[in-house]
Coordinates of C-alpha atoms in Angstrom, one line a residue:
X1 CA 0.0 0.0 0.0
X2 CA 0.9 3.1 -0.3
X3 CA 2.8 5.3 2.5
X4 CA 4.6 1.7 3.4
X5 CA 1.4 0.3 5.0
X6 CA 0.5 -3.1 4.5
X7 CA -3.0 -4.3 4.1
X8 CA -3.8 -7.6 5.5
X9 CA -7.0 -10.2 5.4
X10 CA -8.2 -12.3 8.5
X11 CA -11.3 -14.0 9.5
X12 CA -13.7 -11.3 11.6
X13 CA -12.0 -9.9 14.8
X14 CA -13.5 -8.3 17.7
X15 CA -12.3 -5.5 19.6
X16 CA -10.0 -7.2 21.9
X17 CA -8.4 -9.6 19.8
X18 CA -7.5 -6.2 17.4
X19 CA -6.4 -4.8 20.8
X20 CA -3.9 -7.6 21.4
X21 CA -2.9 -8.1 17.3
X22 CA -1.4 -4.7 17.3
X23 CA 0.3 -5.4 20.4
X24 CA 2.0 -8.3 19.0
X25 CA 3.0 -6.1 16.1
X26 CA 4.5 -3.2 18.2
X27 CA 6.4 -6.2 19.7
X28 CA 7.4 -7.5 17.0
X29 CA 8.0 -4.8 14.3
X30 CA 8.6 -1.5 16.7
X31 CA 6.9 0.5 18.6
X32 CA 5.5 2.7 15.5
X33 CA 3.6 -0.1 14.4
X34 CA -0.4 0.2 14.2
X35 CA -3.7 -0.9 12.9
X36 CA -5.2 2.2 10.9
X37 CA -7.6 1.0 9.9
X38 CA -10.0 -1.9 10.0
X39 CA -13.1 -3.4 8.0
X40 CA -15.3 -6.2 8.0
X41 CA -17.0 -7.4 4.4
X42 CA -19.8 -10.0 6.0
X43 CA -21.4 -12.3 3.3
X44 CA -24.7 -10.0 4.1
X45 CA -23.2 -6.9 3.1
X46 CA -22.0 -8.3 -0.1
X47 CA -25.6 -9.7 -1.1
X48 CA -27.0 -6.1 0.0
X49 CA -24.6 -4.7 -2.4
X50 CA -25.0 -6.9 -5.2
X51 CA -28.6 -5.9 -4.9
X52 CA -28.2 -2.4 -5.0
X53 CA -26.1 -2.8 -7.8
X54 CA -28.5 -4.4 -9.7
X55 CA -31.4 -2.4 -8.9
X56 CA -29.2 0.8 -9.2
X57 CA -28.6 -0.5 -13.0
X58 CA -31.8 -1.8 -13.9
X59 CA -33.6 1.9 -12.4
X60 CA -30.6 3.9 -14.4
X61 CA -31.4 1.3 -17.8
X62 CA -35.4 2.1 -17.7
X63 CA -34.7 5.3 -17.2
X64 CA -32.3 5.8 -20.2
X65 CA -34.9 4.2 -22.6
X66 CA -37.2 6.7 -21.4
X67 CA -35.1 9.6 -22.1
X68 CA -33.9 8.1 -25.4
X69 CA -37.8 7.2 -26.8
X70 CA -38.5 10.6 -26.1
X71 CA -35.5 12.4 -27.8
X72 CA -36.5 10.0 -31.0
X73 CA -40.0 10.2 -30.2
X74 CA -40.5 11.7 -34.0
X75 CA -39.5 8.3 -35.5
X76 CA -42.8 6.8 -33.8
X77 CA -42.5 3.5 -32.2
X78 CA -38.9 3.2 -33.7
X79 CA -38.0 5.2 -31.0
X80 CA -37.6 2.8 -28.7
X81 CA -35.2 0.6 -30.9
X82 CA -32.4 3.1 -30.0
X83 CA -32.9 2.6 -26.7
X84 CA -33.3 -0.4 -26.5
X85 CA -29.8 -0.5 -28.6
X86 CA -28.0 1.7 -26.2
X87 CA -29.1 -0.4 -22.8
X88 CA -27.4 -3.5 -24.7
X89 CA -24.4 -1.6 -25.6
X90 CA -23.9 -0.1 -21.7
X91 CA -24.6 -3.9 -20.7
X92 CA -22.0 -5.1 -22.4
X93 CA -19.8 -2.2 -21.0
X94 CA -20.7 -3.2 -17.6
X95 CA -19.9 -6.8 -18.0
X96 CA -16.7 -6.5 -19.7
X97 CA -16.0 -4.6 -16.5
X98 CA -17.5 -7.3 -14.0
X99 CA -15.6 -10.1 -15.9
X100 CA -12.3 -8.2 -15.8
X101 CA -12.9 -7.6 -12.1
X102 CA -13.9 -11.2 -11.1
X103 CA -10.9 -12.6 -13.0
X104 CA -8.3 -10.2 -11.5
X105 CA -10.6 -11.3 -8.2
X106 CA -9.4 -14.9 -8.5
X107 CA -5.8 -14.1 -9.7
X108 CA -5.0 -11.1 -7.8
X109 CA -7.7 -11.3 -5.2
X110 CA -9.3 -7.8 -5.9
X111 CA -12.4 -7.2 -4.4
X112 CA -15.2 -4.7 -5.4
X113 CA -17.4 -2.5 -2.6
X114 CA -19.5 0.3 -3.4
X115 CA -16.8 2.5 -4.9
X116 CA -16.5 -0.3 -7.8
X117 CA -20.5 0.2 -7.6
X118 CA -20.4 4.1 -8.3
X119 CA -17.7 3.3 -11.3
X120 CA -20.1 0.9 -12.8
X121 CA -22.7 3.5 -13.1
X122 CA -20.3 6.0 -13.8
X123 CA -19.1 4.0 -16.4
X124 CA -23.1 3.6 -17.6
X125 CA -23.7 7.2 -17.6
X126 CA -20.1 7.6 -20.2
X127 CA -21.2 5.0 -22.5
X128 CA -25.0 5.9 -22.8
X129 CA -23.6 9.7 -23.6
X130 CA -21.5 9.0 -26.2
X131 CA -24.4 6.6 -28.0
X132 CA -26.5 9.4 -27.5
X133 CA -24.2 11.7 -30.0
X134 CA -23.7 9.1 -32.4
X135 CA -27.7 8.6 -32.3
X136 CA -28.0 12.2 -32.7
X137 CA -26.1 12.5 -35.8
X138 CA -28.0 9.7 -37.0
X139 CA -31.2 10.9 -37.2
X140 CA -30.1 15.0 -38.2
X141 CA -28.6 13.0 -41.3
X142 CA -31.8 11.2 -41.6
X143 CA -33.8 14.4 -40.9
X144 CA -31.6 15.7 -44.0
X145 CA -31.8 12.8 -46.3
X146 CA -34.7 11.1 -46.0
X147 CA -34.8 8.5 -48.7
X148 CA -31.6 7.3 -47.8
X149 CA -31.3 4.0 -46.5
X150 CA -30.2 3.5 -42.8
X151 CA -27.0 1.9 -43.3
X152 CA -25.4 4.3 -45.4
X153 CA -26.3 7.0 -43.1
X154 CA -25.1 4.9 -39.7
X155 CA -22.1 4.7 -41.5
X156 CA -21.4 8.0 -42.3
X157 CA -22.8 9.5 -39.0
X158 CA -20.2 7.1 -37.2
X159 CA -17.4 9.0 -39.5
X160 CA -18.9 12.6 -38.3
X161 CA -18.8 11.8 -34.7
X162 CA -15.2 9.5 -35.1
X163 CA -13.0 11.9 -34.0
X164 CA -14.6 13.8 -30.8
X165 CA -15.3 10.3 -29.9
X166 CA -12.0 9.0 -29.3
X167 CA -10.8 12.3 -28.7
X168 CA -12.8 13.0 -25.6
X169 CA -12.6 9.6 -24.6
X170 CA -8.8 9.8 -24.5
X171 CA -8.6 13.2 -22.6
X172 CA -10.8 11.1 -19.7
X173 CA -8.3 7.7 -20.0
X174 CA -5.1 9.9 -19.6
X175 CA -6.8 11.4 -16.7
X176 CA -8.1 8.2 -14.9
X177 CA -4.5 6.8 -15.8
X178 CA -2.9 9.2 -14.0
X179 CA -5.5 8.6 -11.0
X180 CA -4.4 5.0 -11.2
X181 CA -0.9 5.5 -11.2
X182 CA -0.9 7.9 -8.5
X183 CA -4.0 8.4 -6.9
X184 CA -3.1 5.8 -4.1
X185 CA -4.5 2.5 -2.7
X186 CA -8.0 3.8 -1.7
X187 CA -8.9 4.6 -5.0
X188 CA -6.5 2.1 -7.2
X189 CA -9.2 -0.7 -8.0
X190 CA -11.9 2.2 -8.7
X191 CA -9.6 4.1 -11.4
X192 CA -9.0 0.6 -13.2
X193 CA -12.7 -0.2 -13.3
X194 CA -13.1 3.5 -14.8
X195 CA -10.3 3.2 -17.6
X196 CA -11.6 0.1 -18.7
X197 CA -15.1 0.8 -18.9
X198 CA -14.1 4.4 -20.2
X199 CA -12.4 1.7 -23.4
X200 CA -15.3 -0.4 -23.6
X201 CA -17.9 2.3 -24.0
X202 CA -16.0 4.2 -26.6
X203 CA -15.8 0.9 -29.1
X204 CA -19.3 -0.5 -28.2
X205 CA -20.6 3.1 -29.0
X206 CA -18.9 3.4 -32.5
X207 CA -19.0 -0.6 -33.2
X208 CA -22.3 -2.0 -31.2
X209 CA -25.3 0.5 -29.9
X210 CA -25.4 1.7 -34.0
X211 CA -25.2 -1.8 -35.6
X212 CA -27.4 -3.2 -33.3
X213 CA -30.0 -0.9 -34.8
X214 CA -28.9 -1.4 -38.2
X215 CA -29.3 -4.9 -37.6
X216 CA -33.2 -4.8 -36.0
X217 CA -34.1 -2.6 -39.6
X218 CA -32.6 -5.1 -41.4
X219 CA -34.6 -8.3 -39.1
X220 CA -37.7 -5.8 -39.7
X221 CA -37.6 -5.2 -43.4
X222 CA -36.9 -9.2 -43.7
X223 CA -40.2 -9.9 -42.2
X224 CA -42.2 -7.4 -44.0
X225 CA -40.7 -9.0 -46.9
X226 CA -42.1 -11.9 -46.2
X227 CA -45.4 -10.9 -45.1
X228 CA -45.7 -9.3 -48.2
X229 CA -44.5 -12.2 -50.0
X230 CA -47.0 -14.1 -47.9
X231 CA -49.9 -12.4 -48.8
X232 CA -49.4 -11.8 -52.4

Protein backbone atom coordinates (compact mmCIF):
# COMPACT_ATOMS: atom_id res chain seq x y z
CA UNK A 1 0.00 0.00 0.00
CA UNK A 2 0.88 3.13 -0.33
CA UNK A 3 2.84 5.26 2.48
CA UNK A 4 4.56 1.69 3.35
CA UNK A 5 1.42 0.25 5.03
CA UNK A 6 0.48 -3.09 4.52
CA UNK A 7 -2.98 -4.32 4.15
CA UNK A 8 -3.79 -7.57 5.55
CA UNK A 9 -6.98 -10.18 5.42
CA UNK A 10 -8.21 -12.29 8.48
CA UNK A 11 -11.32 -14.00 9.55
CA UNK A 12 -13.66 -11.34 11.57
CA UNK A 13 -11.96 -9.91 14.77
CA UNK A 14 -13.46 -8.26 17.67
CA UNK A 15 -12.25 -5.50 19.62
CA UNK A 16 -10.01 -7.24 21.95
CA UNK A 17 -8.44 -9.62 19.81
CA UNK A 18 -7.54 -6.22 17.42
CA UNK A 19 -6.35 -4.81 20.75
CA UNK A 20 -3.94 -7.62 21.45
CA UNK A 21 -2.88 -8.06 17.29
CA UNK A 22 -1.44 -4.75 17.33
CA UNK A 23 0.34 -5.43 20.44
CA UNK A 24 2.03 -8.34 19.04
CA UNK A 25 3.02 -6.05 16.06
CA UNK A 26 4.52 -3.18 18.20
CA UNK A 27 6.40 -6.21 19.72
CA UNK A 28 7.43 -7.50 16.96
CA UNK A 29 7.97 -4.83 14.29
CA UNK A 30 8.59 -1.46 16.68
CA UNK A 31 6.87 0.55 18.59
CA UNK A 32 5.47 2.68 15.46
CA UNK A 33 3.59 -0.13 14.39
CA UNK A 34 -0.37 0.19 14.15
CA UNK A 35 -3.74 -0.93 12.90
CA UNK A 36 -5.19 2.16 10.91
CA UNK A 37 -7.64 0.98 9.86
CA UNK A 38 -9.98 -1.91 9.98
CA UNK A 39 -13.09 -3.39 7.96
CA UNK A 40 -15.33 -6.15 7.96
CA UNK A 41 -16.97 -7.35 4.44
CA UNK A 42 -19.80 -10.03 5.95
CA UNK A 43 -21.38 -12.29 3.26
CA UNK A 44 -24.68 -10.02 4.08
CA UNK A 45 -23.22 -6.91 3.08
CA UNK A 46 -21.96 -8.34 -0.06
CA UNK A 47 -25.55 -9.70 -1.13
CA UNK A 48 -26.99 -6.07 -0.03
CA UNK A 49 -24.56 -4.66 -2.41
CA UNK A 50 -24.97 -6.90 -5.24
CA UNK A 51 -28.57 -5.91 -4.95
CA UNK A 52 -28.24 -2.44 -5.04
CA UNK A 53 -26.10 -2.75 -7.82
CA UNK A 54 -28.54 -4.37 -9.67
CA UNK A 55 -31.42 -2.37 -8.86
CA UNK A 56 -29.16 0.75 -9.24
CA UNK A 57 -28.57 -0.51 -13.00
CA UNK A 58 -31.81 -1.83 -13.87
CA UNK A 59 -33.64 1.92 -12.44
CA UNK A 60 -30.65 3.88 -14.40
CA UNK A 61 -31.36 1.32 -17.78
CA UNK A 62 -35.36 2.09 -17.72
CA UNK A 63 -34.69 5.33 -17.19
CA UNK A 64 -32.31 5.80 -20.22
CA UNK A 65 -34.92 4.15 -22.63
CA UNK A 66 -37.19 6.75 -21.41
CA UNK A 67 -35.07 9.62 -22.08
CA UNK A 68 -33.95 8.08 -25.37
CA UNK A 69 -37.76 7.17 -26.84
CA UNK A 70 -38.51 10.61 -26.05
CA UNK A 71 -35.53 12.36 -27.82
CA UNK A 72 -36.55 10.01 -30.97
CA UNK A 73 -40.00 10.15 -30.17
CA UNK A 74 -40.46 11.73 -34.02
CA UNK A 75 -39.49 8.33 -35.51
CA UNK A 76 -42.76 6.82 -33.81
CA UNK A 77 -42.53 3.54 -32.18
CA UNK A 78 -38.90 3.21 -33.71
CA UNK A 79 -37.98 5.16 -31.04
CA UNK A 80 -37.61 2.85 -28.73
CA UNK A 81 -35.23 0.57 -30.88
CA UNK A 82 -32.39 3.10 -30.01
CA UNK A 83 -32.95 2.63 -26.72
CA UNK A 84 -33.26 -0.41 -26.48
CA UNK A 85 -29.81 -0.55 -28.57
CA UNK A 86 -28.04 1.65 -26.15
CA UNK A 87 -29.14 -0.42 -22.82
CA UNK A 88 -27.37 -3.52 -24.66
CA UNK A 89 -24.43 -1.57 -25.63
CA UNK A 90 -23.93 -0.14 -21.72
CA UNK A 91 -24.61 -3.85 -20.66
CA UNK A 92 -21.98 -5.06 -22.41
CA UNK A 93 -19.77 -2.24 -20.97
CA UNK A 94 -20.69 -3.23 -17.56
CA UNK A 95 -19.95 -6.84 -18.02
CA UNK A 96 -16.69 -6.46 -19.66
CA UNK A 97 -15.97 -4.59 -16.47
CA UNK A 98 -17.48 -7.26 -14.04
CA UNK A 99 -15.62 -10.09 -15.88
CA UNK A 100 -12.33 -8.25 -15.83
CA UNK A 101 -12.86 -7.57 -12.11
CA UNK A 102 -13.95 -11.17 -11.07
CA UNK A 103 -10.85 -12.64 -13.01
CA UNK A 104 -8.26 -10.22 -11.47
CA UNK A 105 -10.56 -11.29 -8.21
CA UNK A 106 -9.40 -14.93 -8.54
CA UNK A 107 -5.75 -14.06 -9.71
CA UNK A 108 -5.01 -11.14 -7.77
CA UNK A 109 -7.70 -11.34 -5.18
CA UNK A 110 -9.26 -7.81 -5.87
CA UNK A 111 -12.38 -7.16 -4.36
CA UNK A 112 -15.17 -4.73 -5.36
CA UNK A 113 -17.36 -2.52 -2.64
CA UNK A 114 -19.49 0.30 -3.41
CA UNK A 115 -16.81 2.47 -4.94
CA UNK A 116 -16.51 -0.31 -7.85
CA UNK A 117 -20.47 0.23 -7.64
CA UNK A 118 -20.45 4.09 -8.28
CA UNK A 119 -17.67 3.29 -11.25
CA UNK A 120 -20.14 0.89 -12.82
CA UNK A 121 -22.74 3.48 -13.07
CA UNK A 122 -20.30 6.05 -13.79
CA UNK A 123 -19.07 3.99 -16.42
CA UNK A 124 -23.12 3.55 -17.56
CA UNK A 125 -23.72 7.24 -17.60
CA UNK A 126 -20.09 7.62 -20.23
CA UNK A 127 -21.19 5.01 -22.49
CA UNK A 128 -25.05 5.91 -22.76
CA UNK A 129 -23.60 9.66 -23.56
CA UNK A 130 -21.48 9.02 -26.21
CA UNK A 131 -24.43 6.65 -27.97
CA UNK A 132 -26.48 9.42 -27.48
CA UNK A 133 -24.20 11.74 -29.99
CA UNK A 134 -23.73 9.14 -32.39
CA UNK A 135 -27.71 8.61 -32.25
CA UNK A 136 -28.02 12.21 -32.68
CA UNK A 137 -26.13 12.45 -35.76
CA UNK A 138 -27.96 9.71 -37.03
CA UNK A 139 -31.23 10.92 -37.16
CA UNK A 140 -30.12 14.96 -38.20
CA UNK A 141 -28.61 12.98 -41.30
CA UNK A 142 -31.77 11.17 -41.61
CA UNK A 143 -33.78 14.39 -40.93
CA UNK A 144 -31.60 15.69 -44.01
CA UNK A 145 -31.77 12.76 -46.33
CA UNK A 146 -34.74 11.07 -45.97
CA UNK A 147 -34.76 8.50 -48.66
CA UNK A 148 -31.64 7.32 -47.80
CA UNK A 149 -31.33 4.00 -46.47
CA UNK A 150 -30.20 3.47 -42.78
CA UNK A 151 -26.99 1.93 -43.28
CA UNK A 152 -25.40 4.29 -45.42
CA UNK A 153 -26.30 6.96 -43.10
CA UNK A 154 -25.15 4.90 -39.69
CA UNK A 155 -22.11 4.73 -41.49
CA UNK A 156 -21.36 8.04 -42.30
CA UNK A 157 -22.80 9.53 -39.04
CA UNK A 158 -20.23 7.14 -37.16
CA UNK A 159 -17.38 9.03 -39.53
CA UNK A 160 -18.86 12.61 -38.29
CA UNK A 161 -18.81 11.77 -34.73
CA UNK A 162 -15.25 9.45 -35.06
CA UNK A 163 -13.03 11.94 -33.97
CA UNK A 164 -14.64 13.79 -30.84
CA UNK A 165 -15.33 10.27 -29.93
CA UNK A 166 -11.96 8.98 -29.28
CA UNK A 167 -10.76 12.29 -28.69
CA UNK A 168 -12.80 13.02 -25.63
CA UNK A 169 -12.59 9.56 -24.63
CA UNK A 170 -8.79 9.82 -24.48
CA UNK A 171 -8.60 13.17 -22.60
CA UNK A 172 -10.80 11.10 -19.68
CA UNK A 173 -8.34 7.68 -19.97
CA UNK A 174 -5.06 9.95 -19.59
CA UNK A 175 -6.84 11.36 -16.68
CA UNK A 176 -8.11 8.22 -14.90
CA UNK A 177 -4.53 6.83 -15.81
CA UNK A 178 -2.85 9.19 -14.05
CA UNK A 179 -5.48 8.63 -11.02
CA UNK A 180 -4.38 4.96 -11.19
CA UNK A 181 -0.94 5.45 -11.16
CA UNK A 182 -0.92 7.87 -8.52
CA UNK A 183 -4.02 8.37 -6.90
CA UNK A 184 -3.08 5.77 -4.09
CA UNK A 185 -4.49 2.50 -2.74
CA UNK A 186 -7.98 3.82 -1.73
CA UNK A 187 -8.85 4.65 -4.98
CA UNK A 188 -6.50 2.11 -7.22
CA UNK A 189 -9.21 -0.71 -7.97
CA UNK A 190 -11.92 2.22 -8.69
CA UNK A 191 -9.62 4.11 -11.42
CA UNK A 192 -8.99 0.59 -13.16
CA UNK A 193 -12.73 -0.21 -13.31
CA UNK A 194 -13.14 3.51 -14.82
CA UNK A 195 -10.35 3.15 -17.57
CA UNK A 196 -11.63 0.12 -18.68
CA UNK A 197 -15.15 0.82 -18.93
CA UNK A 198 -14.10 4.42 -20.15
CA UNK A 199 -12.45 1.74 -23.35
CA UNK A 200 -15.31 -0.42 -23.62
CA UNK A 201 -17.86 2.26 -23.96
CA UNK A 202 -16.01 4.16 -26.58
CA UNK A 203 -15.76 0.93 -29.06
CA UNK A 204 -19.28 -0.50 -28.24
CA UNK A 205 -20.55 3.08 -28.96
CA UNK A 206 -18.86 3.42 -32.52
CA UNK A 207 -18.97 -0.62 -33.20
CA UNK A 208 -22.26 -2.04 -31.25
CA UNK A 209 -25.32 0.53 -29.89
CA UNK A 210 -25.41 1.72 -33.99
CA UNK A 211 -25.16 -1.83 -35.58
CA UNK A 212 -27.42 -3.21 -33.30
CA UNK A 213 -29.97 -0.86 -34.77
CA UNK A 214 -28.93 -1.40 -38.19
CA UNK A 215 -29.27 -4.91 -37.57
CA UNK A 216 -33.23 -4.84 -35.97
CA UNK A 217 -34.08 -2.61 -39.58
CA UNK A 218 -32.56 -5.06 -41.44
CA UNK A 219 -34.57 -8.31 -39.14
CA UNK A 220 -37.67 -5.79 -39.65
CA UNK A 221 -37.65 -5.19 -43.41
CA UNK A 222 -36.94 -9.20 -43.74
CA UNK A 223 -40.15 -9.90 -42.21
CA UNK A 224 -42.20 -7.41 -44.05
CA UNK A 225 -40.72 -9.01 -46.94
CA UNK A 226 -42.12 -11.85 -46.15
CA UNK A 227 -45.37 -10.90 -45.08
CA UNK A 228 -45.65 -9.31 -48.23
CA UNK A 229 -44.50 -12.24 -49.96
CA UNK A 230 -46.97 -14.11 -47.87
CA UNK A 231 -49.89 -12.41 -48.79
CA UNK A 232 -49.35 -11.77 -52.43
Amino acid sequence: MAGGGVEVRTTEMLPPELVSTEAGLKETFGPDTRITNSSVVSPSFSAELIQNAAKSIALASLLIVLLIAWAFRNFGWAAFRYGIAAIVALLHDALIVLGLFAILGYFFKIEVDSLFVTAVLTIIGFSVHDTIVVFDRIRENLRLNPGEALNPVINYSIMQTLARSVITSLTVVFTLLALFLFGGFSVRNFALALLIGIISGTYSSIFNASQIVSLWQEVEDRVRHRRLAAAT
